[in-house]
Each structure stands twice: as C-alpha cells, then as structure tokens.
Amino acid sequence: MLSFSLLTPHSSLLTPHSHSVHSTASLRAQHGSLIMFALGLDSSTQSCSALIIDVANGTVVAEASVNFGAQLPQYNAPSGFIPDGENGEVHSDPLMWLDALELLLKDLADQCDLSKVSAISGAGQQHGSVYLNDQWFYEIDSLSAEDTLSEQLAKTLSRKTSPIWMDSSTGDECREIANAVGGDNVVCAKSGSIAIERFTGPQIRRFYKNDAAAYEQTARIHLVSSFLCSVLIGGDAPIDTGDGAGMNLVNIDAWDWDNELLEATAPDLLNKLPKVEQGNTTAGTLSGYFIKKYGFAADVPVTIFTGDNPSSLVGMGASQPGKLVVSLGTSDTFFAAMPNVVADPAGCGHVFGNPSAGSMSLQCFVNGSLAREAVKDKFNYDWDQFSQAFANTPLGNDGNLMVPFFRPETSPRVDLEAPILKGSSAFENWVDADTAIRACVEGQFLNMKLRTNWMQLQPEVIYLTGGASKNNAIAQVIADIFQAKVQRLAVSGSVGLGAAMRAASNSLGKNITDLENTFCQPETNSTIAPQADATVYANAAIAFDALI
Ligand code: XUL
C-alpha cells in the first residue's frame, strides 16, 4: 500500500498556517485511484452527522455525529429547535448548525486524515430557511481560520432564528398565496405541492408581513442545505432542485423560480434568492478556512447540497425509477424516483427534484409510529405481543377495518382525533386486541397505497428504513398490500451516505449504479415476499376508501 507520507501529518493540521497544502488534483496524480474518499454531511433536525466513504475500497472509513441538544446546550434547544414557540412557530438558531459543523469536523479529523477527502456534498433538513443581510456576501468570502464560523457569520443574519419544517404558523399565508395565483390546484401544478405551512415560500411571506423592515434588510435567503454548502465553499451556493421544490416557489416543469409564485409570496424575492441548479452541479471548492483548520487538501470540489429526503433516496439505492422507499418513523414517509413529473391531483403528496436527475415523489403520513404505539398501549401490550398479534389473525383481518388516525392526517387531509373502526362488535368496542393491532397496520398501509397511486409506480422492491422497519410482521403487511418484495438495507445513515455517493458520482466520475451496488446492499436474509393473494387487499382497499 502506498503511504501518504508526503501529506502533512494530520495531528499538525489543526494548527493554522503550519503546513503546505496539496491539491486533490496533485494528490490524485501522485496516488492514482487511492485518493478516493468522499465526505457526506447530514444537517438534520436534532443532529449534524457525517460519514466518509472510501470509494476505491467500498468501505465506510469514518462516521461522526453531533447532537445539538446534548453537545451544544448553550443554544437551549434540547431537540434541536427552540421550545415553546407561539402560534405554531418552530425555529432553530443557524449559529448552532455552524458550531455543530465545527465539532463534527474536529471529530472526523481525529478519526481520519481529512487530506484524503477528494469530494464533498451534503444534505439539510428540508424547508428551513436562513435570512442574511448584505454583509453575507463579503463575510462568506473572507472567513479567517483564527475565529469560528459562528463568530464571523453572526453579524450576517438579518433574522436571528430560522423557521424549520416543524413550523405550522403559516395557514393564512398559504391561503393568500393560493388565492393570488388562482387556487391550490395552480400552486400544486406549478410547484409540485399545494401551499403547505412548513414550506419555505409561506414562511418567507409570514416574515415579510410580520417584519417588513428586516425583510427589506435581507439580501439573501438560503435553505439549510444551501446555507451550509455556501459556508463550505466560502461563497454563495445555489439551491438544488430537490430541496428547492420544498419551497412552493420553484416551477417543476422549468426547474427554476416561478415568477407568479415569487410575486404572490413577497416583494423583490427573486433578488434575494440564489440560483436553482440540478443536483449534479459543483458549487465550488472547499474554502481555505477548512483547509487550514481541519487539514483538508486544496481544491476539493463541493457538490451542491440537497434536502435530507432526496439525499436518502440516493443513499437507499433508489435513485433510479423502479424502487421505492418506505421510512417508518414518528410519521411514515413514502418516496420514490419518478419516471415522469406528475403532481398529486389530491394535493397531499409532493414532487421534488431527484438529485440524480429527473424528479421524485414524497408523501408524509402523520399517523405513523405514534398510531402503532397508541394501539399497542391501549391494550398494555409490549412490542413482542404486538408482533404476535399478526400470527393470531388472518390476512385481511376477516374484514375488520380501521382508519388509524389518532391525530389530524395530511394524507388525506382529515381532521380526526380518534380512529374509525368498522367490523365485529368486539373489534369496534376495542376489546379484541389482536384484531385491532392488525387493523391499525393494515389500515396504515392500505391508506398509503391508495394515497400514493397518483405516482403511477409499479415497484418490484420496496426498501424499508426507519425504526419500525425491523419488525417482520409490519414488513409482511407492506409486502402483501403492495404486492412487492420488501427489503431492508444494511446502510444506516442513508442521508449522509447519499450525500457522499452524490459527491463521488459528480466529482470522482463514479457511476451511481456501481456505487449503489457497493454501498446499498440488502441485509442478508432480509427479503420478505408477499404471502397474500392480490385479491385480499384489493377488496379491503375499496372498503377502506369508502370508510374514509
Ligand atoms: C419533508 C419534511 C421532513 C424534513 C425533516 O417534507 O418536512 O422530512 O425534511 O426531515
């Protein structure tokens, strides 16, 4: 194995100005394919994580994560956002994201020689926005390794905090934007989603309405993803089509800003936004700040960042049409690469750009793990008893059906506070635990199938991720209802992995399918095939739809 003795030993790299810097091009020339590390960042709601892959050897060489609440308690955001916001407001401090980035890079530099990294990209929680004054353009271009990022960039914020995706304060603004352009169906046809409270356009409008002077002082509005990308390159980075589509401002046919939506949102908005670019765009090269402070090589290309969900699509190995991902979390999410750009006629789903070209669909189901847990808790069951209930009940549940919405659902939009049950009297009266558990899970995925029909997908394989994906009984219901094989992948951290794979594809000339074959393998013996005859759930779906 070639040694990297010509590189400055990485212990000394933490000292600014103390070493000569080699460019990635010269390192590659001297070491051929060995210099093939790609770094993927994931700035999410509760933490900032990263992983570094060795593209030549097909391995993950370093992983790190900084939990905002635990490691940066001075920001008083135990779960990554400022608690107790009023009127549905949920904000975070963007300086916290910068401090986390520094802690993360320090940890990575302790684990591995960052001068071997020759490609970088990343992802951010979607929809969140950062508001910057005109000092931003100067400061971002002249970062000094003597001070921290947050010290230098604090003065560039024209709004101290950033609204994030959990913010639901913009109901009025959604209606105003929709009315201005001719209704929600127009917003949906243009931007891929109806006007949605957490989306960035309605958030910007609310800021403009509540604080017109600070809006006026705002020279640039970035997404979390493009803000962090800008910091890395020491310049003003574009927004990608994947994250950009989560703003209600990008036209999904042109993949560029939609003038009518911009005008309906706030004055002079075009001048305050960066460019929109496809995911395979190189934003620039890594800023000298990171070279001096963390020991990266010079000239490392940074691929524009995307949203966490589009990045996860890549990291799950599903960036080409034909595979879809179901993520089982607090809420359940369904997403897939799409062969054609179509918007959900019911206005519940979203179309985002696919960072690997084309588009992707995404649909969120609010009643995910919380609903499964609510049924389990109703009978004082543990998770083993919950799983056993499926063995005790037949596929199709003898026609007992549940609309398992314990809280208002967004797919479809219904304001239920408790589930609807239809079937035997024992079931309807909540005395048949096993039937209720099967009905909850069958109801969730019958609903998911019905609500995602607009995507016109015929999946061969469904990739399952998220906490509840480990449960075989739930995975079996999904296989039966979708009539598709279900697989779990060995990858964890699909958002960061997707970012590293995008960097490797864009900057190191690696084929994305080859990267998927290397990094996105299924867990051994994890494939679950459908057991049910297709007719069982076809009839149940009709009955379920009638019940809603
Ligand atoms: C997607 C959404 C969330 C955020 C945070 O529309 O709001 O998934 O991206 O993860």
XYZ file of C-alpha atoms and ligand atoms in Angstrom:
558
model
C 0.000 0.000 0.000
C 1.265 3.466 -0.851
C 1.999 5.629 2.096
C 0.785 9.165 2.337
C 3.966 10.415 3.896
C 4.047 13.434 1.645
C 0.897 14.652 3.353
C 1.272 16.756 6.405
C 0.695 14.506 9.435
C -2.830 15.163 10.421
C -2.079 15.992 14.049
C -0.391 19.180 12.890
C -3.178 20.083 10.536
C -5.248 21.548 13.301
C -2.711 24.358 13.583
C -3.462 27.028 11.013
C -0.766 28.086 8.555
C 1.609 25.363 9.741
C 1.808 23.182 6.682
C 1.963 23.116 2.955
C -1.290 22.267 1.233
C -1.578 19.757 -1.567
C -4.358 19.996 -4.101
C -6.601 16.984 -4.678
C -5.571 17.028 -8.329
C -1.884 16.716 -7.457
C -2.586 14.025 -4.866
C -4.657 12.094 -7.357
C -1.900 12.398 -9.935
C 0.619 11.003 -7.467
C -1.524 8.296 -5.914
C -3.892 7.366 -8.688
C -7.181 5.893 -7.615
C -6.168 5.669 -3.966
C -7.317 9.204 -3.226
C -10.978 8.361 -3.311
C -12.566 9.465 -0.065
C -15.944 11.196 -0.328
C -17.481 13.059 2.601
C -21.263 13.297 3.051
C -22.833 15.675 5.600
C -26.332 15.498 7.045
C -27.582 18.542 8.964
C -30.872 17.303 10.366
C -33.341 18.473 12.987
C -31.657 17.033 16.077
C -28.084 16.445 14.981
C -25.411 17.033 12.396
C -23.795 13.821 11.145
C -21.284 12.817 8.535
C -19.675 9.831 7.013
C -16.663 9.336 4.797
C -16.621 6.551 2.242
C -13.576 5.076 0.576
C -14.873 4.829 -2.950
C -11.977 2.702 -4.185
C -12.359 0.078 -1.450
C -16.129 0.249 -0.968
C -15.906 0.906 2.762
C -17.072 3.490 5.266
C -13.902 4.897 6.865
C -15.290 7.378 9.388
C -18.618 8.343 10.944
C -19.456 11.080 13.421
C -22.496 12.818 14.811
C -23.086 15.884 16.962
C -26.331 16.027 18.884
C -27.424 19.676 19.149
C -29.235 19.348 22.457
C -26.563 17.305 24.231
C -23.409 18.868 22.818
C -24.465 22.473 22.377
C -26.671 23.040 25.443
C -25.944 26.790 25.329
C -28.481 27.063 22.491
C -31.301 25.840 24.785
C -32.673 23.583 22.079
C -32.787 20.102 23.615
C -34.372 18.606 20.487
C -32.660 20.893 18.001
C -35.295 23.625 17.952
C -36.282 26.403 20.340
C -39.072 25.001 22.519
C -42.442 26.622 23.243
C -42.782 28.681 20.066
C -46.078 30.551 19.843
C -48.784 30.152 17.189
C -47.201 27.029 15.744
C -43.765 28.636 15.304
C -40.797 26.280 15.423
C -37.383 27.915 14.944
C -33.726 26.939 15.317
C -30.574 29.013 15.664
C -28.467 28.755 12.486
C -25.319 29.532 14.525
C -25.922 26.242 16.343
C -25.696 24.432 12.990
C -22.334 26.134 12.366
C -20.935 25.240 15.781
C -22.090 21.651 15.249
C -20.342 21.529 11.879
C -17.076 22.526 13.549
C -17.401 19.910 16.322
C -18.218 17.319 13.687
C -15.209 18.123 11.511
C -12.950 18.081 14.554
C -14.225 14.593 15.421
C -13.725 13.405 11.826
C -10.215 14.888 11.737
C -9.412 12.893 14.882
C -10.635 9.706 13.203
C -9.127 10.069 9.771
C -6.754 12.114 7.642
C -9.084 14.626 6.021
C -6.497 15.497 3.377
C -7.549 12.240 1.681
C -11.077 13.574 1.104
C -11.415 14.455 -2.571
C -15.154 15.074 -2.916
C -17.789 16.555 -0.602
C -21.538 17.027 -0.596
C -24.306 17.183 1.954
C -27.961 17.483 2.831
C -30.113 19.503 5.185
C -33.479 19.122 6.838
C -35.923 20.376 4.212
C -37.859 23.665 4.128
C -35.905 25.534 6.871
C -34.622 28.969 5.822
C -31.751 31.283 6.790
C -32.056 35.083 6.338
C -28.882 37.043 5.588
C -28.049 40.730 5.144
C -25.713 42.193 2.522
C -22.636 41.629 4.706
C -23.085 37.930 3.971
C -21.515 38.177 0.528
C -18.343 39.747 1.907
C -18.016 37.710 5.106
C -18.579 34.330 3.498
C -15.799 35.072 1.059
C -13.274 36.143 3.701
C -13.519 33.602 6.518
C -10.498 33.562 8.816
C -9.368 30.310 10.430
C -8.495 32.318 13.564
C -12.157 32.723 14.542
C -15.103 30.348 14.491
C -17.730 30.304 11.766
C -20.454 31.386 14.173
C -18.354 34.300 15.456
C -17.795 35.537 11.928
C -21.227 34.944 10.474
C -23.456 36.065 13.391
C -23.429 39.627 12.035
C -24.690 38.458 8.638
C -28.070 37.249 9.955
C -30.961 39.583 9.185
C -33.234 37.268 11.178
C -31.701 35.712 14.264
C -33.543 32.412 14.040
C -34.638 30.111 11.227
C -38.125 28.653 10.860
C -37.836 24.891 10.272
C -40.068 22.178 8.796
C -41.990 21.666 12.053
C -43.351 25.218 11.894
C -47.081 25.331 11.171
C -47.664 29.054 11.730
C -48.405 29.997 8.125
C -52.009 28.900 7.461
C -53.040 32.442 6.447
C -50.041 32.869 4.169
C -50.758 29.545 2.419
C -54.287 30.729 1.659
C -53.055 34.137 0.484
C -50.502 32.626 -1.887
C -53.026 30.131 -3.268
C -55.665 32.842 -3.765
C -53.202 35.136 -5.507
C -52.333 32.599 -8.206
C -55.771 31.050 -8.718
C -56.113 28.337 -6.096
C -54.273 25.399 -4.559
C -54.509 23.353 -7.738
C -52.497 26.042 -9.557
C -49.851 26.117 -6.801
C -49.708 22.317 -6.956
C -49.421 22.108 -10.733
C -46.659 24.725 -10.722
C -44.634 23.757 -7.651
C -45.463 20.067 -7.149
C -47.313 20.678 -3.860
C -50.221 22.783 -2.696
C -49.207 25.702 -0.425
C -48.006 23.941 2.728
C -47.426 25.544 6.128
C -43.879 24.219 6.570
C -42.762 25.053 3.027
C -40.365 27.968 2.663
C -42.471 30.317 0.495
C -45.286 30.680 3.054
C -42.604 31.052 5.757
C -40.942 33.881 3.828
C -44.296 35.593 3.335
C -45.003 35.494 7.055
C -41.599 37.053 7.812
C -42.246 39.802 5.259
C -45.698 40.502 6.753
C -44.535 40.480 10.391
C -41.239 42.334 9.988
C -41.124 44.216 6.693
C -38.017 46.181 7.753
C -35.972 43.047 8.485
C -37.244 41.508 5.245
C -36.032 44.614 3.428
C -32.600 44.213 5.076
C -32.452 40.618 3.838
C -30.171 40.315 0.838
C -30.133 36.510 0.615
C -32.444 33.706 1.750
C -30.888 30.253 1.872
C -32.245 26.838 2.710
C -30.431 24.913 5.448
C -28.782 22.871 2.689
C -27.592 25.774 0.522
C -26.535 27.793 3.587
C -24.165 25.055 4.747
C -22.914 24.447 1.228
C -22.156 28.185 0.958
C -20.202 28.033 4.208
C -18.133 25.105 2.936
C -17.207 26.790 -0.332
C -16.834 30.265 1.175
C -19.222 31.628 -1.421
C -22.890 31.894 -2.243
C -24.113 28.429 -3.286
C -27.143 27.581 -5.457
C -30.216 25.695 -4.228
C -30.740 22.280 -5.819
C -33.994 21.135 -7.441
C -34.529 18.511 -4.722
C -34.629 20.887 -1.786
C -35.801 23.861 -3.879
C -39.067 22.107 -4.698
C -39.922 22.162 -0.992
C -40.412 25.925 -1.122
C -43.636 26.389 -3.156
C -41.522 28.719 -5.304
C -39.869 26.500 -7.937
C -41.692 25.566 -11.135
C -41.340 21.799 -11.552
C -41.603 21.927 -15.352
C -38.898 24.572 -15.775
C -36.954 23.630 -12.603
C -36.456 27.323 -11.984
C -38.092 30.077 -9.904
C -41.726 30.644 -10.836
C -42.331 34.393 -11.224
C -46.002 34.222 -10.330
C -45.311 32.286 -7.130
C -42.471 34.665 -6.224
C -44.758 37.673 -6.670
C -47.530 36.046 -4.641
C -45.067 35.417 -1.804
C -43.127 38.635 -1.138
C -41.763 41.692 -2.996
C -38.370 41.635 -4.691
C -37.956 37.975 -3.783
C -36.069 36.895 -6.897
C -33.153 39.182 -5.959
C -32.963 37.618 -2.510
C -32.714 34.013 -3.737
C -29.715 32.150 -5.135
C -29.916 30.262 -8.425
C -31.665 26.898 -8.749
C -29.430 24.165 -10.168
C -29.628 20.424 -10.833
C -28.096 18.117 -8.219
C -25.019 17.306 -10.287
C -23.706 20.878 -10.097
C -20.373 21.652 -8.481
C -20.881 24.636 -6.185
C -17.166 25.402 -5.860
C -14.130 24.150 -3.981
C -13.684 23.886 -0.237
C -12.897 27.181 1.471
C -9.400 27.818 2.820
C -10.982 28.022 6.264
C -11.472 24.246 6.373
C -8.133 23.527 4.742
C -6.309 25.492 7.428
C -8.411 24.431 10.360
C -9.166 20.760 9.671
C -6.455 19.640 7.263
C -8.392 19.149 4.060
C -6.463 19.308 0.780
C -6.799 22.300 -1.530
C -9.263 22.375 -4.436
C -11.661 19.732 -3.076
C -14.841 20.035 -5.156
C -18.112 20.501 -3.271
C -21.283 19.299 -4.999
C -24.378 21.372 -4.212
C -26.311 20.121 -1.213
C -29.843 18.750 -1.322
C -32.666 18.024 1.136
C -32.497 15.108 3.543
C -35.203 13.103 1.776
C -33.752 13.448 -1.747
C -30.355 12.524 -0.293
C -31.839 9.488 1.437
C -33.324 8.380 -1.900
C -29.766 8.134 -3.229
C -28.382 6.589 -0.028
C -31.091 3.907 -0.073
C -30.035 2.922 -3.592
C -33.349 4.037 -5.035
C -32.360 6.977 -7.204
C -33.455 5.219 -10.407
C -37.204 4.584 -11.031
C -38.466 1.121 -10.065
C -37.592 1.070 -6.375
C -39.375 2.890 -3.648
C -38.571 3.675 -0.055
C -40.891 3.499 2.918
C -39.436 5.102 6.017
C -41.230 4.143 9.221
C -40.677 6.873 11.786
C -42.653 9.172 14.050
C -44.526 9.846 10.863
C -44.207 7.436 7.935
C -42.727 8.688 4.678
C -43.020 7.168 1.224
C -40.713 8.299 -1.555
C -39.544 7.179 -4.956
C -37.747 8.306 -8.079
C -40.335 9.163 -10.713
C -40.115 8.453 -14.422
C -42.395 11.428 -15.199
C -43.145 14.676 -13.404
C -46.749 14.476 -12.198
C -48.221 16.318 -9.243
C -50.706 14.701 -6.829
C -54.183 15.724 -8.035
C -55.421 15.330 -4.437
C -52.767 17.828 -3.256
C -51.399 15.599 -0.464
C -48.105 14.467 -1.988
C -45.056 16.391 -3.121
C -42.831 16.393 -6.173
C -39.165 17.233 -5.551
C -36.198 17.193 -7.916
C -34.254 13.935 -7.851
C -30.604 14.808 -7.193
C -29.650 12.061 -9.662
C -31.758 13.714 -12.431
C -35.493 13.866 -13.043
C -37.886 14.023 -10.148
C -39.001 12.178 -7.056
C -42.237 11.982 -5.154
C -42.668 12.149 -1.421
C -45.663 11.685 0.774
C -45.822 12.098 4.550
C -48.247 10.211 6.793
C -48.601 11.848 10.179
C -50.088 8.751 11.843
C -47.030 6.504 11.729
C -45.256 5.045 14.770
C -47.341 7.170 17.116
C -50.517 5.426 15.903
C -48.961 1.942 16.159
C -47.826 2.801 19.663
C -51.240 4.174 20.635
C -52.953 0.868 19.736
C -50.258 -1.149 21.496
C -50.628 0.993 24.628
C -54.419 0.773 24.588
C -54.057 -2.929 25.407
C -50.942 -2.585 27.598
C -49.066 -4.774 25.125
C -45.307 -4.805 24.655
C -43.780 -4.917 21.178
C -43.464 -8.741 21.245
C -47.176 -9.088 21.953
C -47.821 -6.517 19.237
C -45.876 -8.636 16.725
C -47.521 -11.857 17.892
C -50.952 -10.366 17.117
C -50.246 -10.809 13.399
C -49.702 -14.546 13.830
C -53.028 -14.768 15.681
C -55.090 -13.049 12.975
C -55.699 -13.833 9.278
C -54.523 -11.720 6.332
C -57.319 -9.277 5.576
C -58.412 -9.444 9.223
C -61.826 -11.016 8.452
C -62.921 -7.674 7.050
C -62.284 -5.697 10.258
C -61.020 -2.300 9.174
C -59.506 0.697 10.951
C -58.798 4.222 9.741
C -55.932 4.591 12.244
C -55.817 8.363 12.623
C -55.206 9.368 16.225
C -54.426 12.920 15.158
C -55.247 15.032 12.084
C -53.770 13.385 8.995
C -52.266 15.145 5.993
C -52.565 12.188 3.575
C -55.509 12.517 3.115
C -56.245 15.802 4.888
C -58.777 14.793 7.562
C -59.263 16.278 10.982
C -59.774 13.092 13.001
C -58.708 12.882 16.641
C -59.582 9.186 17.028
C -59.624 6.185 14.676
C -62.727 4.913 12.842
C -63.404 1.176 13.317
C -65.724 -0.995 11.228
C -66.252 -4.710 11.775
C -67.307 -7.094 14.534
C -68.773 -5.587 17.688
C -65.829 -6.848 19.808
C -63.467 -5.078 17.426
C -65.494 -1.875 17.264
C -65.623 -1.779 21.060
C -61.847 -2.150 21.433
C -61.980 -5.482 23.239
C -60.222 -7.556 20.573
C -56.561 -6.523 20.897
C -55.026 -8.694 18.175
C -57.623 -7.704 15.596
C -57.170 -4.027 16.486
C -53.403 -4.245 16.041
C -53.656 -5.906 12.648
C -56.377 -3.448 11.629
C -54.181 -0.481 12.573
C -51.230 -1.632 10.485
C -53.347 -2.863 7.562
C -55.213 0.461 7.656
C -51.960 2.432 7.584
C -50.643 0.677 4.501
C -53.965 0.396 2.655
C -54.120 4.155 3.104
C -50.510 4.551 1.963
C -51.188 2.505 -1.177
C -54.374 4.391 -2.026
C -52.826 7.825 -1.439
C -49.710 7.074 -3.487
C -51.479 5.644 -6.558
C -51.072 9.052 -8.218
C -47.341 8.368 -8.518
C -48.139 5.593 -11.027
C -45.377 3.368 -9.687
C -45.139 -0.355 -10.131
C -42.492 -1.258 -7.589
C -40.608 -4.533 -7.801
C -38.951 -3.896 -4.461
C -39.837 -1.692 -1.536
C -36.887 -0.604 0.584
C -37.792 -0.249 4.201
C -35.967 2.010 6.640
C -36.591 3.732 9.985
C -37.119 2.334 13.485
C -40.180 0.125 12.864
C -38.662 -1.380 9.691
C -37.018 -4.042 11.871
C -40.460 -5.512 12.658
C -41.048 -8.517 10.354
C -44.803 -8.554 10.923
C -45.154 -4.960 9.747
C -42.827 -5.639 6.790
C -45.018 -8.615 5.801
C -48.182 -6.479 5.767
C -46.411 -3.981 3.500
C -45.309 -6.773 1.112
C -48.859 -8.145 0.986
C -50.633 -4.848 0.462
C -48.205 -3.519 -2.152
C -47.728 -6.987 -3.706
C -43.983 -6.356 -3.835
C -40.864 -7.733 -2.207
C -39.728 -5.808 0.860
C -36.052 -5.442 1.737
C -34.126 -3.740 4.486
C -30.730 -2.321 3.683
C -27.593 -2.771 5.698
C -26.940 1.010 5.446
C -27.598 3.240 8.364
C -27.435 6.972 7.891
C -28.822 6.923 4.357
C -28.887 10.761 4.193
C -25.129 11.172 4.775
C -24.367 8.142 2.632
C -26.463 9.579 -0.211
C -24.505 12.827 0.064
C -21.150 11.020 -0.078
C -22.340 8.950 -3.065
C -23.506 12.100 -4.891
C -20.118 13.696 -4.283
C -18.356 10.588 -5.592
C -20.593 10.434 -8.631
C -20.310 14.105 -9.510
C -16.668 14.800 -8.690
C -14.887 11.447 -8.901
C -16.601 10.172 -12.044
C -18.166 7.169 -10.305
C -21.264 5.579 -11.769
C -24.217 5.902 -9.368
C -25.414 2.343 -10.093
C -21.955 0.977 -9.237
C -21.976 2.997 -6.023
C -25.437 1.651 -5.158
C -24.250 -1.897 -5.805
C -21.322 -1.340 -3.457
C -22.849 0.672 -0.636
C -26.587 -0.127 -0.660
C -26.768 -3.882 -0.228
C -29.760 -5.539 1.481
C -29.270 -7.079 4.894
C -28.612 -10.789 4.481
C -31.815 -12.881 4.556
C -33.979 -9.812 4.944
C -36.192 -10.146 1.855
C -39.886 -10.601 2.629
C -42.091 -11.764 -0.242
C -45.882 -11.274 -0.475
C -47.946 -14.135 1.010
C -51.393 -12.797 0.261
C -53.299 -13.299 -2.922
C -53.693 -9.871 -4.592
C -57.491 -10.031 -4.254
C -57.441 -9.996 -0.422
C -56.314 -6.411 -0.191
C -57.875 -5.200 -3.444
C -61.303 -5.624 -1.824
C -60.120 -4.263 1.513
C -58.812 -1.138 -0.241
C -62.236 -0.424 -1.738
C -63.913 -0.864 1.655
C -61.240 1.285 3.366
C -61.685 4.128 0.880
C -65.436 4.036 1.395
C -64.880 4.264 5.162
C -62.720 7.421 4.867
C -40.291 16.617 4.348
C -40.135 17.123 5.728
C -39.196 16.439 6.661
C -37.910 17.246 6.775
C -37.104 16.895 8.006
O -41.196 17.341 3.601
O -40.715 18.101 6.110
O -38.966 15.119 6.280
O -37.160 17.135 5.614
O -36.522 15.693 7.957
